[in-house]
């Protein structure tokens, strides 16, 4: 059974810091891995999708890497801003998405 | 492209009542998913459709839950005889196809509070 774990559960950093969010999964037989952002009380916004054959994807200040053999992905956020405050969820995909419990990020001015 | 639309956004109901949520996926998306999310947790898979066919149901989807997708367009999720443990956000998502390259897009969710 696929299990997805995210570390840390919560993170509070000052504005401007570079930070790394971690995601690990137990079964490497995945189609892809997606990172999502969720604001309080809202739905999920897709940030990045890494196909199983890829090693990383970049979008603006975000960079996500995937090491399928070790069951790990990282989301790197450069030069964090208060507007980045949200919960970040990773999910691995087969026919459906299996989610981690998320990292709650707070960036303070 | 108007995104995935869910209705209602919020529902408060008394224990024992039935509730129904509707999801309109992105047009031409043939995959539609339902998830449930409680506070502090990641979304949990409930079921998914490819066109009108319901291909997988989670063990979380008890006999009180039923989902349909007539004609492969919008979908409904009905909860019968609601219990307080059903209080959660119900998320709908859609994608063009399954497989490696297809992003899954989520709606804003429908909050259910059972009192």
Coordinates of N, CA, C and O in Angstrom, one line a residue, chain A residues 1 31-32 34 36 38 40-46 49-52 89 93-102, chain B residues 9 31 33 35 37 40-43 45 48 56 59 89 91 98-109 111:
Chain A
X1 N 0.8 -1.2 0.0 CA 0.0 0.0 0.0 C 0.9 1.3 0.0 O 1.8 1.4 0.8
X31 N 3.2 7.1 -11.7 CA 3.1 7.7 -13.0 C 3.9 9.1 -12.9 O 4.6 9.5 -13.8
X32 N 3.5 9.8 -11.9 CA 4.1 11.1 -11.7 C 3.9 11.5 -10.2 O 3.3 10.8 -9.4
X34 N 3.0 15.2 -8.0 CA 2.5 16.5 -8.1 C 2.7 17.2 -6.8 O 2.4 16.6 -5.7
X36 N 1.2 20.5 -4.7 CA 0.0 21.4 -4.6 C 0.2 22.4 -3.5 O 0.8 22.1 -2.5
X38 N -2.3 24.7 -0.9 CA -3.7 24.9 -0.4 C -3.7 26.0 0.6 O -3.0 25.9 1.7
X40 N -5.9 28.3 3.4 CA -6.9 27.8 4.4 C -8.4 27.9 3.9 O -8.8 28.9 3.3
X41 N -9.1 26.7 4.0 CA -10.5 26.7 3.6 C -10.7 26.6 2.1 O -11.8 26.7 1.6
X42 N -9.6 26.5 1.3 CA -9.7 26.5 -0.1 C -9.4 25.1 -0.7 O -8.9 24.2 -0.1
X43 N -9.6 25.0 -2.1 CA -9.2 23.9 -2.8 C -7.7 23.8 -3.0 O -6.9 24.6 -2.5
X44 N -7.2 22.9 -3.9 CA -5.8 22.7 -4.2 C -5.5 23.3 -5.5 O -6.2 23.2 -6.5
X45 N -4.3 24.0 -5.5 CA -3.8 24.6 -6.7 C -2.5 23.8 -7.1 O -1.6 23.7 -6.3
X46 N -2.5 23.3 -8.3 CA -1.3 22.5 -8.8 C -0.2 23.4 -9.0 O -0.3 24.5 -9.7
X49 N 4.2 19.4 -11.7 CA 4.1 17.9 -12.0 C 5.4 17.4 -12.5 O 5.9 18.0 -13.5
X50 N 5.9 16.4 -11.9 CA 7.1 15.7 -12.4 C 6.7 14.3 -12.9 O 6.2 13.5 -12.1
X51 N 6.9 14.1 -14.1 CA 6.7 12.7 -14.6 C 7.7 11.8 -14.1 O 8.8 12.1 -13.7
X52 N 7.3 10.5 -14.1 CA 8.2 9.5 -13.5 C 9.6 9.4 -14.1 O 10.5 9.0 -13.5
X89 N 1.2 20.3 -0.3 CA 0.9 18.9 -0.3 C 1.6 18.3 -1.5 O 1.6 18.8 -2.6
X93 N 1.0 9.7 -8.1 CA -0.1 9.3 -9.0 C 0.1 8.0 -9.6 O 1.2 7.7 -10.1
X94 N -0.9 7.1 -9.5 CA -1.1 6.0 -10.4 C -2.4 6.3 -11.1 O -2.4 7.3 -11.8
X95 N -3.4 5.5 -10.9 CA -4.7 5.9 -11.5 C -5.4 7.0 -10.7 O -6.4 7.6 -11.1
X96 N -4.9 7.2 -9.5 CA -5.4 8.3 -8.6 C -4.2 8.9 -7.9 O -3.1 8.4 -8.0
X97 N -4.5 10.0 -7.2 CA -3.5 10.6 -6.4 C -3.5 10.1 -4.9 O -4.6 10.0 -4.4
X98 N -2.4 9.9 -4.4 CA -2.3 9.6 -2.9 C -1.5 10.7 -2.3 O -0.3 11.0 -2.7
X99 N -2.1 11.3 -1.3 CA -1.5 12.5 -0.7 C -0.8 12.3 0.6 O -1.1 11.4 1.3
X100 N 0.2 13.1 0.8 CA 0.8 13.3 2.1 C -0.1 14.2 3.0 O -1.1 14.7 2.5
X101 N 0.3 14.4 4.2 CA -0.5 15.2 5.2 C -0.1 16.7 5.1 O -0.8 17.5 5.7
X102 N 0.9 17.0 4.3 CA 1.2 18.4 4.0 C 2.2 19.0 5.0 O 2.5 18.5 6.1
Chain B
X9 N -21.0 25.2 -1.8 CA -19.7 25.4 -1.2 C -19.7 25.1 0.3 O -18.7 24.6 0.8
X31 N -11.7 12.2 -16.9 CA -11.6 11.6 -15.6 C -12.1 12.6 -14.5 O -11.8 13.8 -14.6
X33 N -12.7 12.8 -10.2 CA -12.3 12.2 -8.9 C -13.1 12.9 -7.8 O -13.3 14.1 -7.8
X35 N -12.6 13.3 -3.5 CA -11.7 13.2 -2.3 C -12.4 13.8 -1.1 O -13.3 14.6 -1.2
X37 N -11.4 15.5 2.7 CA -10.3 16.1 3.5 C -10.9 16.6 4.9 O -11.8 17.4 4.9
X40 N -6.3 19.4 8.9 CA -4.9 18.9 9.2 C -4.5 17.7 8.5 O -3.4 17.2 8.8
X41 N -5.3 17.2 7.6 CA -5.0 15.9 6.9 C -4.9 16.2 5.4 O -5.5 17.2 4.9
X42 N -4.2 15.4 4.7 CA -4.3 15.4 3.2 C -5.6 14.8 2.7 O -6.2 14.1 3.4
X43 N -5.9 15.2 1.5 CA -7.1 14.6 0.9 C -7.0 13.1 0.8 O -6.0 12.5 0.5
X45 N -8.6 9.7 -1.0 CA -9.4 9.2 -2.2 C -10.7 8.5 -1.9 O -10.7 7.7 -1.0
X48 N -13.3 7.3 -8.4 CA -13.1 8.1 -9.6 C -13.8 7.4 -10.8 O -14.2 6.3 -10.8
X56 N -13.2 2.9 -9.7 CA -12.6 2.5 -8.4 C -13.3 3.2 -7.3 O -13.7 4.3 -7.4
X59 N -12.4 2.0 0.3 CA -13.1 1.4 1.4 C -13.8 2.5 2.2 O -14.7 2.2 3.0
X89 N -14.4 18.4 4.2 CA -14.5 19.1 2.9 C -14.4 18.0 1.8 O -13.5 17.1 1.9
X91 N -13.8 17.2 -2.0 CA -13.1 17.8 -3.1 C -13.4 17.0 -4.4 O -13.3 15.8 -4.3
X98 N -5.9 9.6 -17.7 CA -4.9 9.2 -16.7 C -3.5 9.2 -17.3 O -3.3 9.7 -18.4
X99 N -2.6 8.6 -16.6 CA -1.3 8.5 -17.2 C -0.3 9.5 -16.6 O -0.6 10.4 -15.8
X100 N 0.9 9.5 -17.2 CA 2.0 10.2 -16.5 C 2.0 11.7 -16.7 O 2.4 12.4 -15.8
X101 N 1.4 12.2 -17.8 CA 1.6 13.6 -18.0 C 0.5 14.5 -17.7 O 0.5 15.7 -18.0
X102 N -0.6 14.0 -17.1 CA -1.8 14.7 -17.0 C -2.0 15.3 -15.6 O -2.2 14.5 -14.6
X103 N -2.0 16.6 -15.5 CA -2.3 17.3 -14.3 C -3.7 17.1 -13.9 O -4.6 17.1 -14.7
X104 N -3.9 16.9 -12.6 CA -5.3 16.8 -12.0 C -5.6 18.1 -11.4 O -4.8 18.7 -10.6
X105 N -6.7 18.7 -11.8 CA -7.2 20.0 -11.3 C -8.3 19.8 -10.3 O -9.3 19.1 -10.6
X106 N -8.2 20.6 -9.2 CA -9.2 20.5 -8.1 C -10.1 21.7 -8.1 O -9.7 22.8 -8.5
X107 N -11.3 21.4 -7.6 CA -12.3 22.5 -7.4 C -12.0 23.1 -6.0 O -11.1 22.7 -5.3
X108 N -12.9 24.0 -5.6 CA -12.7 24.7 -4.3 C -13.2 23.9 -3.1 O -13.0 24.3 -2.0
X109 N -13.9 22.9 -3.4 CA -14.4 22.0 -2.3 C -15.8 22.4 -1.8 O -16.2 23.5 -2.0
X111 N -17.8 22.2 1.7 CA -17.7 21.9 3.2 C -19.0 21.4 3.7 O -20.1 21.9 3.5

